[in-house]
Amino acid sequence: MAERVRVRSMMPPGHVRTPAYLRGKVGEIERSLGAFPNPEELAYRQKATARPLYRVRFTMAEVWGAEAENPDDTLDAEIFAHWLIPLDD
Amino acid sequence: MPHDHHDHDDFHHDGMSPSGHPYRADNDTPLTYWQVMEIAIRELLIDKGIATASEIAVQIDTMDARSPADGASVVARAWTDPDFKGRLLQDASAAARELGFDIGALRLIAVENTADIHNVVVCTLCSCYPRNLLGLPPDWYKTRAYRSRVVKEPRRVLAEFGLTLPLSTRVRVHDSTADMRYIVLPARPAGTESLSEEQLAALVTRDSMIGTGLPKSPA
């Protein structure tokens, strides 16, 4: 997984654990957490595949733009790998 | 007649009991959908022999027995034992178990407040909270107002809790969106060098472990 990632901006129906306010935003992997059962399957009692989970750190400037209280404050969230697009630059 | 004296009427006009608490309406309303579901599932589990009523009661007692005091003793140990603090920041679940706490499957991450960094915890999607260490969350933690605002204007929210942070302090908000739960390791208050671990633990508030407050100062 790249250091920098963009959260996929898809809006699938049903139970997902990726907050809408972070979709499309670019952050950095803070740490890798290992693999966890995919909640999108777990919620419907399907056989849940283990998916890699990451803590991703975003700046408030990235998340809220000019409305950020303090652009350098940060927000960390746990995002599954299938929601992340690696950015190589 | 004692029931007709003037003060009594005043209490009713204020909607307050003599001890100053608001009266709470009797809950004579029909059960909600989810209350019916909870009763149905509980009764099915018992009828099908999957769990007994006493096992369910024991689980409720176990959860009710957990309290912020458990987390406070973890914090106080980290303040007094640098090796333990290292282990806590590396794997907070293992560190809590090391102190004898039965935290079940809780996957805990400890985030450290320093001179330059202040951490605060939220669950925007629901109400994830390290219940297996700290017990049940405060009601405000589950409100839409806290959950939606603290990710967008954490400084304003913290100021409403009485905690105004300088711009030089970096605020780190942690949104518990998946399998991890978070505890803030607050900074040890100044002037506590001579305190015992137990005395230190008494300074650690629930809110200081959520990040909406700081530990108490020594008396």
PDB file of C-alpha atoms in Angstrom:
ATOM      1  CA  MET A   1       0.000   0.000   0.000  1.00  0.00           C
ATOM      2  CA  ALA A   2       1.289   3.428  -0.971  1.00  0.00           C
ATOM      3  CA  GLU A   3       1.898   6.045   1.661  1.00  0.00           C
ATOM      4  CA  ARG A   4      -0.594   8.420   0.084  1.00  0.00           C
ATOM      5  CA  VAL A   5      -4.066   7.198  -0.755  1.00  0.00           C
ATOM      6  CA  ARG A   6      -7.339   8.577  -2.022  1.00  0.00           C
ATOM      7  CA  VAL A   7     -10.620   7.287  -0.591  1.00  0.00           C
ATOM      8  CA  ARG A   8     -12.874   6.019  -3.361  1.00  0.00           C
ATOM      9  CA  SER A   9     -15.798   8.370  -3.921  1.00  0.00           C
ATOM     10  CA  MET A  10     -18.284   5.626  -4.690  1.00  0.00           C
ATOM     11  CA  MET A  11     -21.676   5.641  -2.983  1.00  0.00           C
ATOM     12  CA  PRO A  12     -22.797   2.003  -2.851  1.00  0.00           C
ATOM     13  CA  PRO A  13     -26.075   1.171  -1.118  1.00  0.00           C
ATOM     14  CA  GLY A  14     -26.157  -0.773   2.137  1.00  0.00           C
ATOM     15  CA  HIS A  15     -23.899  -0.989   5.155  1.00  0.00           C
ATOM     16  CA  VAL A  16     -20.433   0.500   4.652  1.00  0.00           C
ATOM     17  CA  ARG A  17     -17.948   1.749   7.247  1.00  0.00           C
ATOM     18  CA  THR A  18     -16.366   4.480   5.132  1.00  0.00           C
ATOM     19  CA  PRO A  19     -17.764   7.839   6.250  1.00  0.00           C
ATOM     20  CA  ALA A  20     -19.235   9.890   3.398  1.00  0.00           C
ATOM     21  CA  TYR A  21     -17.338  12.995   4.504  1.00  0.00           C
ATOM     22  CA  LEU A  22     -14.014  11.287   3.700  1.00  0.00           C
ATOM     23  CA  ARG A  23     -14.900   9.937   0.263  1.00  0.00           C
ATOM     24  CA  GLY A  24     -12.671  11.388  -2.442  1.00  0.00           C
ATOM     25  CA  LYS A  25     -10.216  12.781   0.136  1.00  0.00           C
ATOM     26  CA  VAL A  26      -6.461  12.188   0.094  1.00  0.00           C
ATOM     27  CA  GLY A  27      -4.665  11.032   3.214  1.00  0.00           C
ATOM     28  CA  GLU A  28      -1.596   9.165   4.397  1.00  0.00           C
ATOM     29  CA  ILE A  29      -1.458   5.692   5.848  1.00  0.00           C
ATOM     30  CA  GLU A  30      -0.851   6.152   9.573  1.00  0.00           C
ATOM     31  CA  ARG A  31      -0.539   2.442  10.285  1.00  0.00           C
ATOM     32  CA  SER A  32      -1.584  -0.913   8.955  1.00  0.00           C
ATOM     33  CA  LEU A  33      -3.985  -2.785  11.250  1.00  0.00           C
ATOM     34  CA  GLY A  34      -4.083  -6.246   9.694  1.00  0.00           C
ATOM     35  CA  ALA A  35      -7.018  -7.963   8.021  1.00  0.00           C
ATOM     36  CA  PHE A  36     -10.591  -7.837   9.347  1.00  0.00           C
ATOM     37  CA  PRO A  37     -13.855  -9.369   8.127  1.00  0.00           C
ATOM     38  CA  ASN A  38     -15.428  -7.086   5.550  1.00  0.00           C
ATOM     39  CA  PRO A  39     -18.343  -5.338   7.326  1.00  0.00           C
ATOM     40  CA  GLU A  40     -20.139  -4.913   4.003  1.00  0.00           C
ATOM     41  CA  GLU A  41     -20.598  -8.703   3.913  1.00  0.00           C
ATOM     42  CA  LEU A  42     -20.774  -9.246   7.664  1.00  0.00           C
ATOM     43  CA  ALA A  43     -23.790  -6.934   7.938  1.00  0.00           C
ATOM     44  CA  TYR A  44     -25.798  -9.249   5.680  1.00  0.00           C
ATOM     45  CA  ARG A  45     -24.617 -12.507   7.264  1.00  0.00           C
ATOM     46  CA  GLN A  46     -22.596 -13.366   4.179  1.00  0.00           C
ATOM     47  CA  LYS A  47     -19.313 -15.219   4.507  1.00  0.00           C
ATOM     48  CA  ALA A  48     -17.079 -12.230   5.203  1.00  0.00           C
ATOM     49  CA  THR A  49     -13.685 -12.105   3.542  1.00  0.00           C
ATOM     50  CA  ALA A  50     -10.817 -10.673   5.576  1.00  0.00           C
ATOM     51  CA  ARG A  51      -9.784  -7.344   4.067  1.00  0.00           C
ATOM     52  CA  PRO A  52      -6.736  -5.248   5.014  1.00  0.00           C
ATOM     53  CA  LEU A  53      -7.642  -2.320   7.234  1.00  0.00           C
ATOM     54  CA  TYR A  54      -5.638   0.892   7.536  1.00  0.00           C
ATOM     55  CA  ARG A  55      -5.648   3.947   9.709  1.00  0.00           C
ATOM     56  CA  VAL A  56      -5.545   6.870   7.295  1.00  0.00           C
ATOM     57  CA  ARG A  57      -4.631  10.372   8.443  1.00  0.00           C
ATOM     58  CA  PHE A  58      -6.171  13.384   6.710  1.00  0.00           C
ATOM     59  CA  THR A  59      -5.474  17.050   7.301  1.00  0.00           C
ATOM     60  CA  MET A  60      -8.484  19.173   8.214  1.00  0.00           C
ATOM     61  CA  ALA A  61      -7.549  21.345   5.213  1.00  0.00           C
ATOM     62  CA  GLU A  62      -8.013  18.312   2.946  1.00  0.00           C
ATOM     63  CA  VAL A  63     -11.315  17.282   4.527  1.00  0.00           C
ATOM     64  CA  TRP A  64     -12.979  20.670   5.018  1.00  0.00           C
ATOM     65  CA  GLY A  65     -11.060  23.038   2.719  1.00  0.00           C
ATOM     66  CA  ALA A  66     -11.326  26.706   3.625  1.00  0.00           C
ATOM     67  CA  GLU A  67     -13.884  25.889   6.336  1.00  0.00           C
ATOM     68  CA  ALA A  68     -11.293  24.038   8.419  1.00  0.00           C
ATOM     69  CA  GLU A  69     -10.823  25.539  11.877  1.00  0.00           C
ATOM     70  CA  ASN A  70      -7.081  24.895  11.727  1.00  0.00           C
ATOM     71  CA  PRO A  71      -5.757  23.396   8.469  1.00  0.00           C
ATOM     72  CA  ASP A  72      -2.956  21.468  10.172  1.00  0.00           C
ATOM     73  CA  ASP A  73      -5.188  19.624  12.638  1.00  0.00           C
ATOM     74  CA  THR A  74      -5.771  16.059  11.555  1.00  0.00           C
ATOM     75  CA  LEU A  75      -8.447  13.427  11.364  1.00  0.00           C
ATOM     76  CA  ASP A  76      -7.656   9.697  11.491  1.00  0.00           C
ATOM     77  CA  ALA A  77     -10.110   7.035  10.382  1.00  0.00           C
ATOM     78  CA  GLU A  78      -9.992   3.304   9.736  1.00  0.00           C
ATOM     79  CA  ILE A  79     -10.566   2.569   6.055  1.00  0.00           C
ATOM     80  CA  PHE A  80     -10.575  -0.825   4.330  1.00  0.00           C
ATOM     81  CA  ALA A  81      -8.120  -1.369   1.463  1.00  0.00           C
ATOM     82  CA  HIS A  82     -10.862  -1.824  -1.131  1.00  0.00           C
ATOM     83  CA  TRP A  83     -11.885   1.778  -0.469  1.00  0.00           C
ATOM     84  CA  LEU A  84      -8.376   3.146  -1.059  1.00  0.00           C
ATOM     85  CA  ILE A  85      -6.664   4.138  -4.310  1.00  0.00           C
ATOM     86  CA  PRO A  86      -2.849   4.187  -3.972  1.00  0.00           C
ATOM     87  CA  LEU A  87      -1.295   7.429  -5.215  1.00  0.00           C
ATOM     88  CA  ASP A  88       2.279   7.167  -6.453  1.00  0.00           C
ATOM     89  CA  ASP A  89       3.921  10.543  -6.700  1.00  0.00           C
TER      90      ASP A  89
ATOM     91  CA  MET B   1     -53.370  19.740  54.380  1.00  0.00           C
ATOM     92  CA  PRO B   2     -49.706  19.104  53.776  1.00  0.00           C
ATOM     93  CA  HIS B   3     -50.296  18.460  50.090  1.00  0.00           C
ATOM     94  CA  ASP B   4     -51.783  21.874  49.585  1.00  0.00           C
ATOM     95  CA  HIS B   5     -49.007  24.030  50.942  1.00  0.00           C
ATOM     96  CA  HIS B   6     -47.671  26.705  48.690  1.00  0.00           C
ATOM     97  CA  ASP B   7     -44.150  25.369  48.071  1.00  0.00           C
ATOM     98  CA  HIS B   8     -45.515  22.127  46.743  1.00  0.00           C
ATOM     99  CA  ASP B   9     -47.473  23.996  44.069  1.00  0.00           C
ATOM    100  CA  ASP B  10     -44.370  25.922  43.118  1.00  0.00           C
ATOM    101  CA  PHE B  11     -42.458  22.701  42.528  1.00  0.00           C
ATOM    102  CA  HIS B  12     -45.163  21.582  40.159  1.00  0.00           C
ATOM    103  CA  HIS B  13     -45.099  24.885  38.321  1.00  0.00           C
ATOM    104  CA  ASP B  14     -41.333  24.536  37.885  1.00  0.00           C
ATOM    105  CA  GLY B  15     -41.606  20.918  36.812  1.00  0.00           C
ATOM    106  CA  MET B  16     -38.969  20.090  39.408  1.00  0.00           C
ATOM    107  CA  SER B  17     -38.939  17.721  42.364  1.00  0.00           C
ATOM    108  CA  PRO B  18     -38.233  19.107  45.870  1.00  0.00           C
ATOM    109  CA  SER B  19     -34.612  17.975  45.431  1.00  0.00           C
ATOM    110  CA  GLY B  20     -34.327  19.960  42.217  1.00  0.00           C
ATOM    111  CA  HIS B  21     -34.601  17.210  39.626  1.00  0.00           C
ATOM    112  CA  PRO B  22     -36.990  17.395  36.693  1.00  0.00           C
ATOM    113  CA  TYR B  23     -39.868  14.956  36.905  1.00  0.00           C
ATOM    114  CA  ARG B  24     -39.613  12.168  34.375  1.00  0.00           C
ATOM    115  CA  ALA B  25     -42.792  11.094  32.650  1.00  0.00           C
ATOM    116  CA  ASP B  26     -43.901   7.514  33.247  1.00  0.00           C
ATOM    117  CA  ASN B  27     -43.002   5.382  30.268  1.00  0.00           C
ATOM    118  CA  ASP B  28     -46.540   4.268  29.551  1.00  0.00           C
ATOM    119  CA  THR B  29     -46.092   4.632  25.792  1.00  0.00           C
ATOM    120  CA  PRO B  30     -46.077   1.527  23.578  1.00  0.00           C
ATOM    121  CA  LEU B  31     -42.759  -0.245  23.062  1.00  0.00           C
ATOM    122  CA  THR B  32     -40.713   0.939  20.109  1.00  0.00           C
ATOM    123  CA  TYR B  33     -39.869  -1.387  17.235  1.00  0.00           C
ATOM    124  CA  TRP B  34     -36.343  -1.970  18.569  1.00  0.00           C
ATOM    125  CA  GLN B  35     -37.547  -2.589  22.134  1.00  0.00           C
ATOM    126  CA  VAL B  36     -39.879  -5.286  20.796  1.00  0.00           C
ATOM    127  CA  MET B  37     -37.010  -6.741  18.740  1.00  0.00           C
ATOM    128  CA  GLU B  38     -34.714  -6.843  21.796  1.00  0.00           C
ATOM    129  CA  ILE B  39     -37.331  -8.653  23.900  1.00  0.00           C
ATOM    130  CA  ALA B  40     -38.127 -11.070  21.050  1.00  0.00           C
ATOM    131  CA  ILE B  41     -34.473 -11.978  20.472  1.00  0.00           C
ATOM    132  CA  ARG B  42     -33.762 -12.345  24.193  1.00  0.00           C
ATOM    133  CA  GLU B  43     -36.796 -14.598  24.685  1.00  0.00           C
ATOM    134  CA  LEU B  44     -35.895 -16.681  21.613  1.00  0.00           C
ATOM    135  CA  LEU B  45     -32.336 -17.177  22.872  1.00  0.00           C
ATOM    136  CA  ILE B  46     -33.728 -18.400  26.186  1.00  0.00           C
ATOM    137  CA  ASP B  47     -36.491 -20.571  24.631  1.00  0.00           C
ATOM    138  CA  LYS B  48     -34.036 -22.232  22.268  1.00  0.00           C
ATOM    139  CA  GLY B  49     -31.606 -22.917  25.103  1.00  0.00           C
ATOM    140  CA  ILE B  50     -28.808 -20.796  23.556  1.00  0.00           C
ATOM    141  CA  ALA B  51     -28.489 -18.631  26.651  1.00  0.00           C
ATOM    142  CA  THR B  52     -30.145 -18.613  30.048  1.00  0.00           C
ATOM    143  CA  ALA B  53     -31.772 -15.601  31.680  1.00  0.00           C
ATOM    144  CA  SER B  54     -29.107 -15.669  34.382  1.00  0.00           C
ATOM    145  CA  GLU B  55     -26.295 -15.705  31.800  1.00  0.00           C
ATOM    146  CA  ILE B  56     -27.788 -12.598  30.203  1.00  0.00           C
ATOM    147  CA  ALA B  57     -28.088 -10.947  33.625  1.00  0.00           C
ATOM    148  CA  VAL B  58     -24.444 -11.796  34.370  1.00  0.00           C
ATOM    149  CA  GLN B  59     -23.344 -10.151  31.110  1.00  0.00           C
ATOM    150  CA  ILE B  60     -25.307  -7.014  31.992  1.00  0.00           C
ATOM    151  CA  ASP B  61     -23.726  -6.983  35.456  1.00  0.00           C
ATOM    152  CA  THR B  62     -20.272  -7.463  33.957  1.00  0.00           C
ATOM    153  CA  MET B  63     -20.752  -4.519  31.622  1.00  0.00           C
ATOM    154  CA  ASP B  64     -22.224  -2.344  34.373  1.00  0.00           C
ATOM    155  CA  ALA B  65     -19.225  -3.132  36.591  1.00  0.00           C
ATOM    156  CA  ARG B  66     -16.819  -1.659  34.040  1.00  0.00           C
ATOM    157  CA  SER B  67     -16.112   1.994  34.620  1.00  0.00           C
ATOM    158  CA  PRO B  68     -13.720   4.805  33.729  1.00  0.00           C
ATOM    159  CA  ALA B  69     -11.806   3.861  36.896  1.00  0.00           C
ATOM    160  CA  ASP B  70     -10.454   0.856  34.962  1.00  0.00           C
ATOM    161  CA  GLY B  71      -9.054   3.102  32.250  1.00  0.00           C
ATOM    162  CA  ALA B  72      -7.769   5.516  34.880  1.00  0.00           C
ATOM    163  CA  SER B  73      -5.631   2.817  36.440  1.00  0.00           C
ATOM    164  CA  VAL B  74      -4.193   2.004  33.002  1.00  0.00           C
ATOM    165  CA  VAL B  75      -3.331   5.692  32.522  1.00  0.00           C
ATOM    166  CA  ALA B  76      -1.805   6.011  35.994  1.00  0.00           C
ATOM    167  CA  ARG B  77       0.384   2.966  35.362  1.00  0.00           C
ATOM    168  CA  ALA B  78       1.574   4.475  32.074  1.00  0.00           C
ATOM    169  CA  TRP B  79       2.443   7.714  33.909  1.00  0.00           C
ATOM    170  CA  THR B  80       4.562   5.880  36.459  1.00  0.00           C
ATOM    171  CA  ASP B  81       6.082   3.052  34.401  1.00  0.00           C
ATOM    172  CA  PRO B  82       7.768   4.092  31.113  1.00  0.00           C
ATOM    173  CA  ASP B  83       8.091   0.469  29.963  1.00  0.00           C
ATOM    174  CA  PHE B  84       4.380  -0.094  30.482  1.00  0.00           C
ATOM    175  CA  LYS B  85       3.645   3.134  28.603  1.00  0.00           C
ATOM    176  CA  GLY B  86       5.703   1.816  25.695  1.00  0.00           C
ATOM    177  CA  ARG B  87       3.717  -1.411  25.688  1.00  0.00           C
ATOM    178  CA  LEU B  88       0.431   0.531  25.959  1.00  0.00           C
ATOM    179  CA  LEU B  89       1.241   2.627  22.893  1.00  0.00           C
ATOM    180  CA  GLN B  90       2.369  -0.497  21.037  1.00  0.00           C
ATOM    181  CA  ASP B  91      -0.646  -2.691  21.903  1.00  0.00           C
ATOM    182  CA  ALA B  92      -3.179  -1.178  24.292  1.00  0.00           C
ATOM    183  CA  SER B  93      -5.325  -4.325  24.453  1.00  0.00           C
ATOM    184  CA  ALA B  94      -2.386  -6.421  25.665  1.00  0.00           C
ATOM    185  CA  ALA B  95      -1.386  -3.709  28.146  1.00  0.00           C
ATOM    186  CA  ALA B  96      -4.905  -3.536  29.621  1.00  0.00           C
ATOM    187  CA  ARG B  97      -5.015  -7.327  29.940  1.00  0.00           C
ATOM    188  CA  GLU B  98      -1.623  -7.208  31.628  1.00  0.00           C
ATOM    189  CA  LEU B  99      -3.261  -5.181  34.426  1.00  0.00           C
ATOM    190  CA  GLY B 100      -5.920  -7.871  34.770  1.00  0.00           C
ATOM    191  CA  PHE B 101      -8.819  -6.275  32.936  1.00  0.00           C
ATOM    192  CA  ASP B 102     -11.210  -8.620  31.157  1.00  0.00           C
ATOM    193  CA  ILE B 103     -11.714  -6.625  27.967  1.00  0.00           C
ATOM    194  CA  GLY B 104     -12.947  -9.492  25.798  1.00  0.00           C
ATOM    195  CA  ALA B 105     -12.328  -8.973  22.097  1.00  0.00           C
ATOM    196  CA  LEU B 106     -11.665  -5.224  22.444  1.00  0.00           C
ATOM    197  CA  ARG B 107      -9.011  -3.990  19.973  1.00  0.00           C
ATOM    198  CA  LEU B 108      -7.701  -0.910  21.710  1.00  0.00           C
ATOM    199  CA  ILE B 109      -5.348   1.815  20.473  1.00  0.00           C
ATOM    200  CA  ALA B 110      -3.945   4.373  22.928  1.00  0.00           C
ATOM    201  CA  VAL B 111      -3.152   7.827  21.539  1.00  0.00           C
ATOM    202  CA  GLU B 112      -0.845  10.035  23.559  1.00  0.00           C
ATOM    203  CA  ASN B 113      -1.354  13.688  24.394  1.00  0.00           C
ATOM    204  CA  THR B 114       1.878  15.673  24.526  1.00  0.00           C
ATOM    205  CA  ALA B 115       2.821  19.328  24.907  1.00  0.00           C
ATOM    206  CA  ASP B 116       2.038  19.820  21.191  1.00  0.00           C
ATOM    207  CA  ILE B 117      -0.662  17.243  20.458  1.00  0.00           C
ATOM    208  CA  HIS B 118      -4.201  16.839  21.774  1.00  0.00           C
ATOM    209  CA  ASN B 119      -6.228  13.773  20.787  1.00  0.00           C
ATOM    210  CA  VAL B 120     -10.005  13.423  20.825  1.00  0.00           C
ATOM    211  CA  VAL B 121     -12.107  10.355  20.014  1.00  0.00           C
ATOM    212  CA  VAL B 122     -15.459  10.026  18.237  1.00  0.00           C
ATOM    213  CA  CYS B 123     -17.488   7.519  16.257  1.00  0.00           C
ATOM    214  CA  THR B 124     -19.291   9.410  13.505  1.00  0.00           C
ATOM    215  CA  LEU B 125     -21.036   6.326  12.114  1.00  0.00           C
ATOM    216  CA  CYS B 126     -22.592   5.050  15.334  1.00  0.00           C
ATOM    217  CA  SER B 127     -21.331   5.047  18.919  1.00  0.00           C
ATOM    218  CA  CYS B 128     -18.175   2.864  18.997  1.00  0.00           C
ATOM    219  CA  TYR B 129     -16.497   3.292  22.372  1.00  0.00           C
ATOM    220  CA  PRO B 130     -14.018   1.189  24.386  1.00  0.00           C
ATOM    221  CA  ARG B 131     -16.882  -0.138  26.545  1.00  0.00           C
ATOM    222  CA  ASN B 132     -15.007  -3.248  27.576  1.00  0.00           C
ATOM    223  CA  LEU B 133     -12.513  -1.034  29.401  1.00  0.00           C
ATOM    224  CA  LEU B 134     -14.360   2.211  30.235  1.00  0.00           C
ATOM    225  CA  GLY B 135     -17.935   0.943  30.565  1.00  0.00           C
ATOM    226  CA  LEU B 136     -20.872   2.564  28.799  1.00  0.00           C
ATOM    227  CA  PRO B 137     -20.293   5.862  26.982  1.00  0.00           C
ATOM    228  CA  PRO B 138     -21.807   9.128  28.188  1.00  0.00           C
ATOM    229  CA  ASP B 139     -25.047  10.053  26.423  1.00  0.00           C
ATOM    230  CA  TRP B 140     -23.514  13.070  24.719  1.00  0.00           C
ATOM    231  CA  TYR B 141     -20.927  10.842  23.023  1.00  0.00           C
ATOM    232  CA  LYS B 142     -23.773   9.193  21.089  1.00  0.00           C
ATOM    233  CA  THR B 143     -25.527  12.404  20.053  1.00  0.00           C
ATOM    234  CA  ARG B 144     -25.616  13.539  16.462  1.00  0.00           C
ATOM    235  CA  ALA B 145     -24.358  16.954  17.606  1.00  0.00           C
ATOM    236  CA  TYR B 146     -21.114  15.618  19.101  1.00  0.00           C
ATOM    237  CA  ARG B 147     -20.534  13.067  16.349  1.00  0.00           C
ATOM    238  CA  SER B 148     -21.051  15.480  13.468  1.00  0.00           C
ATOM    239  CA  ARG B 149     -19.414  18.539  15.000  1.00  0.00           C
ATOM    240  CA  VAL B 150     -16.241  17.189  16.595  1.00  0.00           C
ATOM    241  CA  VAL B 151     -14.813  16.079  13.243  1.00  0.00           C
ATOM    242  CA  LYS B 152     -15.487  19.462  11.667  1.00  0.00           C
ATOM    243  CA  GLU B 153     -14.945  21.961  14.476  1.00  0.00           C
ATOM    244  CA  PRO B 154     -13.144  20.069  17.226  1.00  0.00           C
ATOM    245  CA  ARG B 155     -11.730  23.231  18.791  1.00  0.00           C
ATOM    246  CA  ARG B 156     -15.150  24.817  19.149  1.00  0.00           C
ATOM    247  CA  VAL B 157     -16.562  21.610  20.620  1.00  0.00           C
ATOM    248  CA  LEU B 158     -13.655  21.256  23.054  1.00  0.00           C
ATOM    249  CA  ALA B 159     -14.098  24.902  24.087  1.00  0.00           C
ATOM    250  CA  GLU B 160     -17.723  24.085  24.963  1.00  0.00           C
ATOM    251  CA  PHE B 161     -16.343  21.356  27.232  1.00  0.00           C
ATOM    252  CA  GLY B 162     -14.177  24.042  28.862  1.00  0.00           C
ATOM    253  CA  LEU B 163     -10.987  23.138  27.045  1.00  0.00           C
ATOM    254  CA  THR B 164      -9.588  25.935  24.897  1.00  0.00           C
ATOM    255  CA  LEU B 165      -6.466  24.880  23.044  1.00  0.00           C
ATOM    256  CA  PRO B 166      -3.881  27.237  21.533  1.00  0.00           C
ATOM    257  CA  LEU B 167      -3.400  27.119  17.759  1.00  0.00           C
ATOM    258  CA  SER B 168       0.112  25.801  18.400  1.00  0.00           C
ATOM    259  CA  THR B 169      -1.429  22.576  19.737  1.00  0.00           C
ATOM    260  CA  ARG B 170      -2.157  20.106  16.972  1.00  0.00           C
ATOM    261  CA  VAL B 171      -5.620  18.562  17.400  1.00  0.00           C
ATOM    262  CA  ARG B 172      -5.911  14.980  16.228  1.00  0.00           C
ATOM    263  CA  VAL B 173      -9.459  13.655  15.901  1.00  0.00           C
ATOM    264  CA  HIS B 174      -9.849   9.879  15.791  1.00  0.00           C
ATOM    265  CA  ASP B 175     -12.976   8.574  14.089  1.00  0.00           C
ATOM    266  CA  SER B 176     -13.613   4.967  15.206  1.00  0.00           C
ATOM    267  CA  THR B 177     -14.964   3.842  11.852  1.00  0.00           C
ATOM    268  CA  ALA B 178     -14.195   0.113  11.954  1.00  0.00           C
ATOM    269  CA  ASP B 179     -12.678  -2.466  14.317  1.00  0.00           C
ATOM    270  CA  MET B 180     -10.463  -0.356  16.608  1.00  0.00           C
ATOM    271  CA  ARG B 181     -11.455   1.496  19.740  1.00  0.00           C
ATOM    272  CA  TYR B 182      -9.483   4.392  21.193  1.00  0.00           C
ATOM    273  CA  ILE B 183      -8.368   5.691  24.551  1.00  0.00           C
ATOM    274  CA  VAL B 184      -6.535   8.965  24.997  1.00  0.00           C
ATOM    275  CA  LEU B 185      -3.461   8.790  27.199  1.00  0.00           C
ATOM    276  CA  PRO B 186      -3.611  12.273  28.714  1.00  0.00           C
ATOM    277  CA  ALA B 187      -0.467  14.122  29.694  1.00  0.00           C
ATOM    278  CA  ARG B 188       0.458  13.772  33.361  1.00  0.00           C
ATOM    279  CA  PRO B 189      -0.508  16.980  35.198  1.00  0.00           C
ATOM    280  CA  ALA B 190       2.254  19.171  36.589  1.00  0.00           C
ATOM    281  CA  GLY B 191       2.929  19.018  40.313  1.00  0.00           C
ATOM    282  CA  THR B 192       2.158  15.309  40.649  1.00  0.00           C
ATOM    283  CA  GLU B 193       5.714  14.036  41.144  1.00  0.00           C
ATOM    284  CA  SER B 194       5.088  12.919  44.722  1.00  0.00           C
ATOM    285  CA  LEU B 195       1.723  11.215  44.111  1.00  0.00           C
ATOM    286  CA  SER B 196       1.206   7.464  44.285  1.00  0.00           C
ATOM    287  CA  GLU B 197      -0.187   5.526  41.335  1.00  0.00           C
ATOM    288  CA  GLU B 198      -3.529   5.316  43.126  1.00  0.00           C
ATOM    289  CA  GLN B 199      -3.581   9.076  43.767  1.00  0.00           C
ATOM    290  CA  LEU B 200      -2.714   9.691  40.126  1.00  0.00           C
ATOM    291  CA  ALA B 201      -5.551   7.435  38.957  1.00  0.00           C
ATOM    292  CA  ALA B 202      -8.001   9.588  40.933  1.00  0.00           C
ATOM    293  CA  LEU B 203      -7.029  12.550  38.724  1.00  0.00           C
ATOM    294  CA  VAL B 204      -7.927  10.744  35.494  1.00  0.00           C
ATOM    295  CA  THR B 205     -11.455  11.602  34.359  1.00  0.00           C
ATOM    296  CA  ARG B 206     -13.568   9.795  31.810  1.00  0.00           C
ATOM    297  CA  ASP B 207     -13.545  12.860  29.570  1.00  0.00           C
ATOM    298  CA  SER B 208      -9.742  13.053  29.706  1.00  0.00           C
ATOM    299  CA  MET B 209      -9.646   9.552  28.184  1.00  0.00           C
ATOM    300  CA  ILE B 210     -12.100  10.570  25.434  1.00  0.00           C
ATOM    301  CA  GLY B 211     -10.137  13.765  24.877  1.00  0.00           C
ATOM    302  CA  THR B 212     -12.896  16.232  25.735  1.00  0.00           C
ATOM    303  CA  GLY B 213     -11.164  17.137  28.973  1.00  0.00           C
ATOM    304  CA  LEU B 214      -7.881  17.085  30.848  1.00  0.00           C
ATOM    305  CA  PRO B 215      -7.028  15.219  34.033  1.00  0.00           C
ATOM    306  CA  LYS B 216      -7.770  17.014  37.282  1.00  0.00           C
ATOM    307  CA  SER B 217      -4.983  18.995  38.920  1.00  0.00           C
ATOM    308  CA  PRO B 218      -3.744  17.754  42.288  1.00  0.00           C
ATOM    309  CA  ALA B 219      -5.561  19.339  45.214  1.00  0.00           C
TER     310      ALA B 219
END
